[in-house]
XYZ file of C-alpha atoms in Angstrom:
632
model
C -83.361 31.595 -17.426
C -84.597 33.819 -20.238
C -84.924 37.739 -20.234
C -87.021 39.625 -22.980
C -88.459 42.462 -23.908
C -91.545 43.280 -26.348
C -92.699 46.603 -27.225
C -96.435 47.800 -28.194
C -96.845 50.237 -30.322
C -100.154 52.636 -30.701
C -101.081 53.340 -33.826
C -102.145 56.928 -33.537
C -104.804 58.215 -36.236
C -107.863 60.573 -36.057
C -109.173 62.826 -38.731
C -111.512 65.917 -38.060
C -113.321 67.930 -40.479
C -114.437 71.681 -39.009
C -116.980 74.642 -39.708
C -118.570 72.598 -42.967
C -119.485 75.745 -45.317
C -123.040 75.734 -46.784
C -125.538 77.094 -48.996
C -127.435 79.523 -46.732
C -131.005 77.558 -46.435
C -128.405 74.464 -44.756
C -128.309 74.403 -41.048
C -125.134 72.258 -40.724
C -124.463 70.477 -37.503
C -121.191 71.722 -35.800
C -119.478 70.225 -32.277
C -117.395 72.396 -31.026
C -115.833 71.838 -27.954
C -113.669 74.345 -27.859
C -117.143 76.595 -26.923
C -116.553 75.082 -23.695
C -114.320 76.029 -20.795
C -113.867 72.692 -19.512
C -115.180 68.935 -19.897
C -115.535 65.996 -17.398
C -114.042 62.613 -19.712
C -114.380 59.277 -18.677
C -111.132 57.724 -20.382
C -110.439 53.466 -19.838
C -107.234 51.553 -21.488
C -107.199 47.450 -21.218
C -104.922 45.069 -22.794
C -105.195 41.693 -22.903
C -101.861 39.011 -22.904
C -101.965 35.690 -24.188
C -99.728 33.096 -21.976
C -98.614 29.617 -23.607
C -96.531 27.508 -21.937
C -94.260 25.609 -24.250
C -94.195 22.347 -21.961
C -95.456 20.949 -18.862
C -94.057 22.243 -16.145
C -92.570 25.341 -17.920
C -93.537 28.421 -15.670
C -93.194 31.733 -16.214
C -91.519 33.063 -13.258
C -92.125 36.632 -13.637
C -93.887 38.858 -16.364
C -93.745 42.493 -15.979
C -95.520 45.291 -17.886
C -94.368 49.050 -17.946
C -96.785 51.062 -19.021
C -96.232 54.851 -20.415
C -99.861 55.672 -21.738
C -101.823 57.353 -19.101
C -103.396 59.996 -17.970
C -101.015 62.736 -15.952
C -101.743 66.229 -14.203
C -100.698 68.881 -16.036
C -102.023 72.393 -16.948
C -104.667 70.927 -19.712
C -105.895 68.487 -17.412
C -106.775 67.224 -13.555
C -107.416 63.708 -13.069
C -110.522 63.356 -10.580
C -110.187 60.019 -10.466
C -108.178 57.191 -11.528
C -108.391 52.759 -10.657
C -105.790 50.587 -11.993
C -106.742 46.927 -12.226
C -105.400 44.137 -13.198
C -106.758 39.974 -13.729
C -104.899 37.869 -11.812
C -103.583 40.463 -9.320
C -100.649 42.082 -10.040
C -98.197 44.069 -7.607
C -98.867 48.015 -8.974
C -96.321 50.694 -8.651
C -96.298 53.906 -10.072
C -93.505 56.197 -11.087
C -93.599 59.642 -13.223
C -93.074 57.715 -16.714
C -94.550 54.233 -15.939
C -97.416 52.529 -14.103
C -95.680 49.244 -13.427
C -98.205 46.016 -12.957
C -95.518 42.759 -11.987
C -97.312 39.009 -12.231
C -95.097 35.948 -10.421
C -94.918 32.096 -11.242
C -97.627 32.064 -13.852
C -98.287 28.160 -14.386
C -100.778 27.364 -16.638
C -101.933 29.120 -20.583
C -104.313 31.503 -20.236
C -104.533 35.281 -19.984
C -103.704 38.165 -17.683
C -105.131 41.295 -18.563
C -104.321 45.098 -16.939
C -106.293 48.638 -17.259
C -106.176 52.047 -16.312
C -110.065 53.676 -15.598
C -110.067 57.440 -14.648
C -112.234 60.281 -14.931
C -110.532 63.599 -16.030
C -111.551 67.367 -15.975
C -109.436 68.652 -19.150
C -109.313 72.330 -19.532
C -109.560 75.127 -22.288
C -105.698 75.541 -22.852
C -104.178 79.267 -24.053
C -101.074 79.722 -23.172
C -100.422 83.159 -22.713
C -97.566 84.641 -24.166
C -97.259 88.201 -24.128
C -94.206 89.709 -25.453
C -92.059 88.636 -28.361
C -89.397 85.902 -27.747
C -86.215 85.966 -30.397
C -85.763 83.867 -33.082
C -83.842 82.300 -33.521
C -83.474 80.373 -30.163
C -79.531 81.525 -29.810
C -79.181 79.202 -26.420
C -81.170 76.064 -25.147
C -80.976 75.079 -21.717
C -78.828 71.909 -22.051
C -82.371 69.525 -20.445
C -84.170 70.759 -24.149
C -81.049 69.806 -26.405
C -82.399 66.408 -27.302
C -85.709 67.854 -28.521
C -83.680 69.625 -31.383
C -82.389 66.790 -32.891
C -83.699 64.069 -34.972
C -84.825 61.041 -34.134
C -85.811 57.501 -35.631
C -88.956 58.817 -37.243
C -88.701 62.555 -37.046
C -85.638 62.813 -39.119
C -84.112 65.828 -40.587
C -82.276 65.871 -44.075
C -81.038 69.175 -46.727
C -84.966 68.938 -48.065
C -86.331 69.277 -44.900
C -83.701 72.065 -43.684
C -84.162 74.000 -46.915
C -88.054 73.776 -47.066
C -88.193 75.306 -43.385
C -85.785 77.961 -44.293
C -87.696 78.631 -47.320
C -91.082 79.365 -44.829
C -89.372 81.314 -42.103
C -87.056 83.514 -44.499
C -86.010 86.231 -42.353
C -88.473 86.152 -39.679
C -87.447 87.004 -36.087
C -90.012 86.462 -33.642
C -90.421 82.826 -32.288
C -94.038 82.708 -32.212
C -94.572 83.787 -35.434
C -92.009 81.113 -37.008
C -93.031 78.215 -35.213
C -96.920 79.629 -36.717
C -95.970 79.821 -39.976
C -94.330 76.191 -40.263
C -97.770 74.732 -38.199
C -99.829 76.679 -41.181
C -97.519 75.651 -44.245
C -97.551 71.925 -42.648
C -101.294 71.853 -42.274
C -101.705 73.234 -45.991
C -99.305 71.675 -47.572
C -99.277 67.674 -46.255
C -102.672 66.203 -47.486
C -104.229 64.052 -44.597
C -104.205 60.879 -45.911
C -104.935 56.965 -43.905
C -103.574 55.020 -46.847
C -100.271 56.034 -45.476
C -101.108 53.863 -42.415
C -99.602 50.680 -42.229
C -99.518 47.727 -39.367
C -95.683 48.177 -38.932
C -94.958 51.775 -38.411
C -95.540 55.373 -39.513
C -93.694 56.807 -42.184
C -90.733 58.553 -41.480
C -90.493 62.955 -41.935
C -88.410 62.997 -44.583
C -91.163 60.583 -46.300
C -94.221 62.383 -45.831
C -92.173 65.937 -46.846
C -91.502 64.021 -50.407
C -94.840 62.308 -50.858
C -97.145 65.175 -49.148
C -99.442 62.973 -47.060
C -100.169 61.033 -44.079
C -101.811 60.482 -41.133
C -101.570 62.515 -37.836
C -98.600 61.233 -36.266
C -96.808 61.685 -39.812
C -97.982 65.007 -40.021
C -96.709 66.119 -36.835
C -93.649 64.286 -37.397
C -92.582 66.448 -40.170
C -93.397 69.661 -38.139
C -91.953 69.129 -35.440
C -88.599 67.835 -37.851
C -89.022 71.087 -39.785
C -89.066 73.350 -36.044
C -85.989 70.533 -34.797
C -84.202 71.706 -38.185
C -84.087 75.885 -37.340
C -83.213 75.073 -33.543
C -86.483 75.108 -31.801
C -86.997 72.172 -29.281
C -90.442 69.606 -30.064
C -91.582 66.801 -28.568
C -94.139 64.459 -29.553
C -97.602 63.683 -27.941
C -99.686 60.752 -27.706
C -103.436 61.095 -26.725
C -106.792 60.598 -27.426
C -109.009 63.757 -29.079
C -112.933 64.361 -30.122
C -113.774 64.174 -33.913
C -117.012 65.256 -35.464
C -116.216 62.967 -38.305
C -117.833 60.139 -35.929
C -118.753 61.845 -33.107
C -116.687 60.075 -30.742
C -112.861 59.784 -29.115
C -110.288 58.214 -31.044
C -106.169 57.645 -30.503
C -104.109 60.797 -31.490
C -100.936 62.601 -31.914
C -99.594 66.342 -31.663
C -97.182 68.450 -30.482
C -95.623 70.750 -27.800
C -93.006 73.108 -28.755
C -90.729 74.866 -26.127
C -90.466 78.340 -25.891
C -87.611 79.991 -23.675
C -88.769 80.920 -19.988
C -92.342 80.214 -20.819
C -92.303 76.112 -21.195
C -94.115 73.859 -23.208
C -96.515 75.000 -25.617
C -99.311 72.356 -27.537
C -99.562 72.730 -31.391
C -102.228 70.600 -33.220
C -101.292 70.352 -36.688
C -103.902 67.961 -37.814
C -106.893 70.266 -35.942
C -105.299 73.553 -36.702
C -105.038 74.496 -33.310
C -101.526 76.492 -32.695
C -100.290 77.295 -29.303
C -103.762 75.882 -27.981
C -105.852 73.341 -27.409
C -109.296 72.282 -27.555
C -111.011 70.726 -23.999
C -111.054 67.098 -26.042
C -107.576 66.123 -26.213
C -106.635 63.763 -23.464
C -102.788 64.063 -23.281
C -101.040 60.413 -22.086
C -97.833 60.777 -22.976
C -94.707 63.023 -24.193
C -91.547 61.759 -25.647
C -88.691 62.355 -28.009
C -90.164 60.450 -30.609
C -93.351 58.921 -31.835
C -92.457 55.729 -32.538
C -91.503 55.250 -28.507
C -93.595 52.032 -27.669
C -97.166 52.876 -25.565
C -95.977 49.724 -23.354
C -92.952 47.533 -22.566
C -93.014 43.852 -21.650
C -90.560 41.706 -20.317
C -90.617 38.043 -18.641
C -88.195 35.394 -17.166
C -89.304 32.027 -17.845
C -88.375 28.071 -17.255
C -88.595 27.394 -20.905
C -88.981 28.404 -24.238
C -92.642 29.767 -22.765
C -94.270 32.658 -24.849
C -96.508 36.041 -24.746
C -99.051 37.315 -27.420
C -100.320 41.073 -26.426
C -103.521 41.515 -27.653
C -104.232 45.448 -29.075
C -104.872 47.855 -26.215
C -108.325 49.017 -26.203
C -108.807 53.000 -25.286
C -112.172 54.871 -24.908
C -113.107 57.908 -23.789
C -116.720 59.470 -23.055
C -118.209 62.551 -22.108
C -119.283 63.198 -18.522
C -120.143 66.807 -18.641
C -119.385 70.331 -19.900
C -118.389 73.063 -18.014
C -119.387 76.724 -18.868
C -118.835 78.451 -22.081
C -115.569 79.864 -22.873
C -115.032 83.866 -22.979
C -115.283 85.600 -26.673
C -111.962 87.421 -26.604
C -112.166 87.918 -30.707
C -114.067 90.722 -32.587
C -114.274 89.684 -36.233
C -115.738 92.094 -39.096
C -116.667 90.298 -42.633
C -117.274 92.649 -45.660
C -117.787 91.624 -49.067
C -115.252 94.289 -51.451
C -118.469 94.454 -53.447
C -122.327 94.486 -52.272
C -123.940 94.066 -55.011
C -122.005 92.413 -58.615
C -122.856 90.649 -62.084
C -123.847 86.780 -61.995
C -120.170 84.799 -62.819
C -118.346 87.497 -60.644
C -115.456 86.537 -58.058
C -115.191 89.207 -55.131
C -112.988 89.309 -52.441
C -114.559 89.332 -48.569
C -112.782 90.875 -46.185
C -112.664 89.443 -42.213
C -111.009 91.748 -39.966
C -110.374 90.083 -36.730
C -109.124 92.206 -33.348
C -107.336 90.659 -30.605
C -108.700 91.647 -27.707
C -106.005 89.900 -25.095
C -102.797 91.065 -24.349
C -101.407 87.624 -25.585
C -100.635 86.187 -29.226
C -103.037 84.310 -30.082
C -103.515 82.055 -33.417
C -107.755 81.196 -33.693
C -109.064 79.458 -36.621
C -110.925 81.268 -38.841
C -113.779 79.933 -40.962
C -116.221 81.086 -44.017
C -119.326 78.710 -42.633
C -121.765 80.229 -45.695
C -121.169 81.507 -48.875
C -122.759 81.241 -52.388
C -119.599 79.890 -53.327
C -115.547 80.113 -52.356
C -112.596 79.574 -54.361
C -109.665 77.356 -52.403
C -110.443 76.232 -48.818
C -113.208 77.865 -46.416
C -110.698 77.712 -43.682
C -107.355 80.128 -42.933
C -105.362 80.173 -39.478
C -104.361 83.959 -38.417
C -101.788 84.324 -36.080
C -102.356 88.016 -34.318
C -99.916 89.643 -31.928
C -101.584 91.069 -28.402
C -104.249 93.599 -28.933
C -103.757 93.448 -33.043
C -105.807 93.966 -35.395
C -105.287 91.543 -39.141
C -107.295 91.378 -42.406
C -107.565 88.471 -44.184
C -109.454 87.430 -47.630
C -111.321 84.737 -49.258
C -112.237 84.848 -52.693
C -116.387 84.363 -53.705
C -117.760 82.603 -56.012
C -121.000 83.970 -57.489
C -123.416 81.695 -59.181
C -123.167 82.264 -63.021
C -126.860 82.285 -63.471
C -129.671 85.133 -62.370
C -133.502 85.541 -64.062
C -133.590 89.085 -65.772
C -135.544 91.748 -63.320
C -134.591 89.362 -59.802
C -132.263 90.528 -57.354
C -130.707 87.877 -55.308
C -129.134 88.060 -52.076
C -126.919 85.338 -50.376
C -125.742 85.144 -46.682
C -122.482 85.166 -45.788
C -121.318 84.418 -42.400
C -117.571 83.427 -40.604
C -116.907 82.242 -37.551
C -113.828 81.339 -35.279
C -112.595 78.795 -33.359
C -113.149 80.685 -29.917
C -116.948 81.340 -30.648
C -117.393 84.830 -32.226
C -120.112 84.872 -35.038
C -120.334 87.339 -37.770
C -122.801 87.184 -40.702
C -123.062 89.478 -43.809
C -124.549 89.352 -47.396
C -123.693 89.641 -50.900
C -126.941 90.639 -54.172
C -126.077 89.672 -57.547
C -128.505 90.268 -60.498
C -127.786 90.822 -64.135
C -128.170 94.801 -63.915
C -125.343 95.227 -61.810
C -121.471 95.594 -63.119
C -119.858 92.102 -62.829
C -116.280 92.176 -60.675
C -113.425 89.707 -62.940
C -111.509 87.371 -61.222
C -108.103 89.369 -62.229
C -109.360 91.947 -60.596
C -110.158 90.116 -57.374
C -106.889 88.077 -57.102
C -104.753 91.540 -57.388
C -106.680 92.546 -54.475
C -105.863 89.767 -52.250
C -102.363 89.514 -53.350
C -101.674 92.944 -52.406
C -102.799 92.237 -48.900
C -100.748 89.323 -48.387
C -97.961 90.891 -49.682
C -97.935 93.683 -46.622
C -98.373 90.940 -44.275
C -95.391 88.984 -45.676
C -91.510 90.111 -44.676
C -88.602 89.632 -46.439
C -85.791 88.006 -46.202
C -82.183 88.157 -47.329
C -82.190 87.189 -50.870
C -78.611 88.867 -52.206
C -76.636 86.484 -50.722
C -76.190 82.549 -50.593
C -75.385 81.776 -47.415
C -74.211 78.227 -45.873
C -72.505 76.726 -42.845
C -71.266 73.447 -41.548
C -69.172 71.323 -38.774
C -65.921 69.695 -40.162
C -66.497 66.316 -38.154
C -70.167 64.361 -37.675
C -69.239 64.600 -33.812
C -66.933 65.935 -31.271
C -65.885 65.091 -27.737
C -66.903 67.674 -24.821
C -64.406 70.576 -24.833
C -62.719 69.800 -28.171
C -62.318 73.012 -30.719
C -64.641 72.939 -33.677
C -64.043 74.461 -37.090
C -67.152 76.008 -38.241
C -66.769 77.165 -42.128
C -69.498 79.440 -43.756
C -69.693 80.194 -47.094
C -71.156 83.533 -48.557
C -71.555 84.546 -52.745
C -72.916 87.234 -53.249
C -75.499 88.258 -56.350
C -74.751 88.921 -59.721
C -75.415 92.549 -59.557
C -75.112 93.276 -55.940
C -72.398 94.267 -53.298
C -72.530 92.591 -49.776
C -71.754 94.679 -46.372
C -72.691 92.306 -43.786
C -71.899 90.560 -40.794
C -71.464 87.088 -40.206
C -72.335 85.733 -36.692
C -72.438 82.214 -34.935
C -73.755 82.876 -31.919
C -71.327 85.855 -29.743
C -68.899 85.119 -32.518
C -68.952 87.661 -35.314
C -67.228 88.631 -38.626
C -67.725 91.524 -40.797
C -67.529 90.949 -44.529
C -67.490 93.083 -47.722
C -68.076 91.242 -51.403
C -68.427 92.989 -54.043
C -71.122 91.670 -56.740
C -70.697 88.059 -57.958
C -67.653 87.111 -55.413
C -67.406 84.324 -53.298
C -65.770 83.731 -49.584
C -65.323 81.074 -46.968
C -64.933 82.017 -43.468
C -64.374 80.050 -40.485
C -65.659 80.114 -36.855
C -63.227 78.340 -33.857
C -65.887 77.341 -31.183
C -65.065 75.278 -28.213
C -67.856 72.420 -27.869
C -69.760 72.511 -24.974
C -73.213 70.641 -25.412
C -75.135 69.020 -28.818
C -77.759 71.051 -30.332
C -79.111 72.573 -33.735
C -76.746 75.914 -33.945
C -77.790 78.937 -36.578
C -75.581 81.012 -38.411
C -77.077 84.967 -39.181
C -75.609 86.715 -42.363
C -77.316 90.492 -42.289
C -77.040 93.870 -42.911
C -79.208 96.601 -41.297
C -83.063 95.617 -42.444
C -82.649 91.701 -43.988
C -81.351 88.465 -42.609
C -80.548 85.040 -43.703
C -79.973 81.856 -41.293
C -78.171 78.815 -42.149
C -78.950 76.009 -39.250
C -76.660 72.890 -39.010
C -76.384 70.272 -36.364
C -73.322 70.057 -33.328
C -73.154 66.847 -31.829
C -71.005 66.730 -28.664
C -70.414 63.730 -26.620
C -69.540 63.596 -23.191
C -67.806 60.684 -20.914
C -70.204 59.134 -19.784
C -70.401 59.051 -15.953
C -71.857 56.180 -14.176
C -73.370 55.553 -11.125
C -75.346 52.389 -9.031
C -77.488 53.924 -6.880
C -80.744 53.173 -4.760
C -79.344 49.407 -4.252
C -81.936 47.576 -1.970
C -83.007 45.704 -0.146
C -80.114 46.390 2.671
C -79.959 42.858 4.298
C -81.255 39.485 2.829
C -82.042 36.551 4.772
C -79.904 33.749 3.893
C -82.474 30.565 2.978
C -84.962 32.848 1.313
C -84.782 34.033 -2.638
C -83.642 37.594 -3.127
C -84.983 40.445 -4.554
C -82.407 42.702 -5.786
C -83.341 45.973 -7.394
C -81.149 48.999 -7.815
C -81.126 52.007 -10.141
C -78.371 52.749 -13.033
C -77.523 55.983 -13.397
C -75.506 57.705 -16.458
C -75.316 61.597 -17.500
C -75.303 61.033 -21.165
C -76.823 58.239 -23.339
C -74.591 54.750 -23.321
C -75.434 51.642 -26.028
C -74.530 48.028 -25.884
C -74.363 47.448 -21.888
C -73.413 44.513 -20.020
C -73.563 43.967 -16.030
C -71.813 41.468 -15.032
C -72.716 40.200 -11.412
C -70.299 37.025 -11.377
C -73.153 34.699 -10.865
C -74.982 36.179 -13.693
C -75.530 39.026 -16.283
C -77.816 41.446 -17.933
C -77.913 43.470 -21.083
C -79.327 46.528 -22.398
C -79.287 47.773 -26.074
C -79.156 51.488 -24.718
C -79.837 53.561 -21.964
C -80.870 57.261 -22.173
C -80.557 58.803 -18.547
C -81.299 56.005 -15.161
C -83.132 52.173 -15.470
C -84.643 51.105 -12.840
C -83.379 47.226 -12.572
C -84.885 44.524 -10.600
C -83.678 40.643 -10.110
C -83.553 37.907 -7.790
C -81.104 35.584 -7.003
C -79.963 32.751 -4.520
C -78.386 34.952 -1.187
C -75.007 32.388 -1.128
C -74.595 34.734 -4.096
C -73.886 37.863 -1.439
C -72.400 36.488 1.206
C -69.451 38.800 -0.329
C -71.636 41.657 -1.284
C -73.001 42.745 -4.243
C -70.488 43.490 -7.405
C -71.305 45.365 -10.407
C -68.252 44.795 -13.905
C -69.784 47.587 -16.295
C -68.798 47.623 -20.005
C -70.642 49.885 -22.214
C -70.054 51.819 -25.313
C -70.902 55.645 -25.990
C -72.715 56.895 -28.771
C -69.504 56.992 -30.933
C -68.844 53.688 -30.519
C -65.863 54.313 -27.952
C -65.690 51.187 -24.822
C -65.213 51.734 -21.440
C -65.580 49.381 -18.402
C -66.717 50.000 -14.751
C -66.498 48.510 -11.668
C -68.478 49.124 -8.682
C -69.267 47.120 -5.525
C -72.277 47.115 -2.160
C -71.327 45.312 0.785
């Protein structure tokens, strides 16, 4: 008898295009859901599989599908509604991470097919933080360490370290570092579907080097830039509105945990940080993106075969709730009013948080005569603060002598506010020079940047790739200090500090003794009283693993029928390469993260003498170890 296991991958892709800016006779046309405080979403998924036999006879005793990708309860969404169907009828069961649909003695070629229909309310999502959480993240509760390390497509190498050290520089505050690599991310990494193939998405440390991709990719690299400073990110698979064609479409983002509030969304691709829009349809989390949508496994008589067709996913609008509270008052002023044809002016949009949470809107110039750089800038403000930001105009270089022109201006957010101004040009008045206007704006970015560290290189590492649970690691830093500038600092790992004095140009290496207690990304601090500099580095710490055979059923078998056997395999840390040996008959896994739930059947003269279980199984090192467990 033959056991195997297929994987389907989504391929997750969308592509949205917000607050088009115009000339000011254009009435563009704008979908915003986010104006709404909920929506009612019809969302289906079907898949077809292909059975072929390979000879008469041949059956296939059992195919089983384990599906991950569907709709859960959570605080963006309710699900009002949900029918799962299958063609021929399958035996259903749920559990948190699957919906489980098991076909038996399949006989002839043909096709089964299973689906998922459900109507959902999804919600206006703000999560409300109010107070400043620490950066960086000094302890992780040991359930988030495995969202700060990398993964088979989120990986994490020196470029990727070094280019999120280079955005955070000496910033302390969680929010505001997890903002600023969303906003560098969403700048910097063109979206791009040529990067798309049929295989797979393109690895972090690939899209960081080439500078494109497609959503998934995107958020890859973020959440490998946040996994390289320490902060925990997971990966989300969905479906989202895009008013590129007006309609649902497969999608990826992701949630990022902050300490004693939970998990918070980030949307590179959209631009929407620490919120989300009522469109997103969230269907499942993991450690990685390329975790497979569905698995599929099947005993069979022969050398019988299954072809899974492409799920299909679609989502429609029911309804829309009621429009969402303005919380955002937002002030546009041109530096200028009235300038020279061929000028370049700075305007001015103050925006004031009204909430007593941080929030991070989107903020958009929707009509202009003309704008230098992208119409579009994401502001992250603090409860009840108050931020300026600038986009440079572009006046048109030509004006009839004795005419006065004026041309509308007007910005609006992501959460609904609306503010409209104007500019006049004519050839009487004084024209404004683009040197002129770019000193302006750099000046106010340069209060609303902080600084870092920068008299000091700074650098730590583990001396071994991994250690065993309770084993003493040798941490070594080094510190060099500039050319022309003393050091008085201190040197922490976490509760462990040193204080050190260089004087300009020198060079020391220090070392930290740490017993290990669990994996995770650890941070080094250098600083002296106003400036700080980090240096992140990965711990890996394995444990024994610990394994258990629990929920063993059924209890009692009658002897002339078959027998169902399932049971559940517990272990406390990942194991690879497992074997269960039954002494009638065996099973292996290529890994297992945390618990499998197993299921086989079996003639019952195979337990007249109870059930045995021979274990051998590797750890993550490599290291073998063997088990034996028995149920009368």
């Amino acid at each position: 008898m033959r056991i195997r296991i297929l994987y389907d991958l989504l391929v997750l892709f969308i592509l949205i295009i917000i607050f088009p800016v115009t000339a000011q006779d254009q009435q563009p046309k704008i979908e915003n859901f986010n104006d709404y405080q909920n929506l009612d979403i019809q969302f289906t998924i079907n898949t077809d599989i292909g059975i072929t036999l390979a000879a008469q006879g041949d059956k296939i005793k059992e195919l089983k599908v384990d599906l991950g990708f569907f709709p859960r309860e959570n605080d963006l969404q309710k699900i009002e509604k949900i029918t799962r169907t299958s063609s021929p009828q399958a035996d259903i069961t749920l559990s948190d991470k699957y919906t489980t649909y098991t076909w038996k003695d399949i006989e002839q070629n043909g096709k089964v097919s299973y689906g998922i229909q459900s109507t959902i309310r999804t919600n206006n999502y703000l999560t409300l933080i109010k107070k400043r959480i620490h950066f960086p993240i000094t302890e992780v509760d040991s359930q988030y360490l495995k969202y700060t390390q990398p993964s088979q497509f989120i990986d994490i190498n020196q470029a990727i370290e070094r280019q999120a050290s280079d955005i955070l520089g000496g910033e302390n505050d969680l929010y505001n570092a997890v903002f600023k690599i969303a906003d560098w991310t969403k700048a910097n990494i063109r979206y791009d579907l040529s990067t798309l193939t049929a295989d797979a998405v393109q690895k972090s440390s690939w899209v960081l080097e080439n500078r494109e991709g497609v959503c998934d990719e995107i958020t890859n690299l973020f959440i490998s830039m946040l996994r390289s400073v320490g902060i925990p990110a997971r990966f989300v698979s969905g479906m989202v509105y895009s008013n590129t064609n007006y309609k649902w479409g497969a999608h990826g983002w992701a949630e990022v945990y902050f300490p004693d509030i939970g998990w918070v969304p980030f949307d590179v691709t959209f631009g929407e940080f620490g919120w989300l829009d009522p469109s997103h349809i969230k269907l499942k989390e993991d450690i990685d993106s390329g975790s497979p949508s569905a698995e599929y496994s099947w005993k069979s008589t022969g050398d019988d075969k299954i072809t899974v067709e492409e799920a299909k996913l679609d989502a429609s609008l029911i309804r829309t709730g009621s429009e969402t509270e303005q919380f955002l008052v937002v002030h546009a002023e041109p530096y200028a009013r009235a300038v020279a044809p061929k000028s370049y002016v700075p305007l001015l949009v103050t925006i004031d948080n009204t909430r007593d949470a941080y929030i991070s809107p989107i903020i958009a110039v929707t009509k202009a005569p003309g704008l230098g750089g992208s119409n579009v800038k994401h502001v992250l403000l603090k409860p009840k603060e108050s931020k300026t930001v600038a986009w440079l105009l572009k006046i048109p270089e030509k004006a009839d002598q004795g005419y006065i022109y004026t041309s509308a201006i007007e910005v609006k957010t992501s959460f609904g506010g609306t503010v409209s101004t104007s500019i006049k040009y004519a050839s009487e008045y004084q024209p404004f020079n683009l040197e002129k206007a770019k000193a302006i704006i750099s000046s106010l970015e340069n209060r609303l940047s902080k600084a870092s560290l920068t008299t000091a290189g700074f650098s730590c590492f583990p001396n071994k790739e991994a250690y065993y649970q309770d084993e003493d690691m040798t941490i070594t830093c080094n510190i060099q200090s500039a050319d022309q500038q003393a050091l008085d600092v201190k040197a922490c790992i976490r509760e462990n500090c040193q204080q050190i004095k260089l004087m300009p140009k020198a060079a020391k290496q220090i070392q930290f003794i740490i017993k290990a207690a669990d994996s995770g990304r650890f941070v080094g601090t250098l600083e002296d009283n106003d400036k700080i500099a980090y240096s992140f580095f990965n711990i890996n710490v394995v444990k024994v693993p610990e394994i258990s055979v629990i929920d063993v059923n059924p209890e009692k078998v009658k002897y002339g029928d078959e027998a169902r056997i399932s049971f559940k395999l517990h272990t406390d840390t990942p194991i690879k390469k497992v074997n269960i040996d039954f002494g009638f008959d065996q099973l292996n896994f290529d890994n297992i993260e945390e618990s499998r739930e197993i299921e086989f059947t079996t003639s019952p003269k195979n337990l007249i003498n109870g059930l045995k279980f021979d274990l051998v199984y590797q750890d993550v090192l490599g290291k073998v170890y063997t088990n034996k467990q028995a149920v009368n």
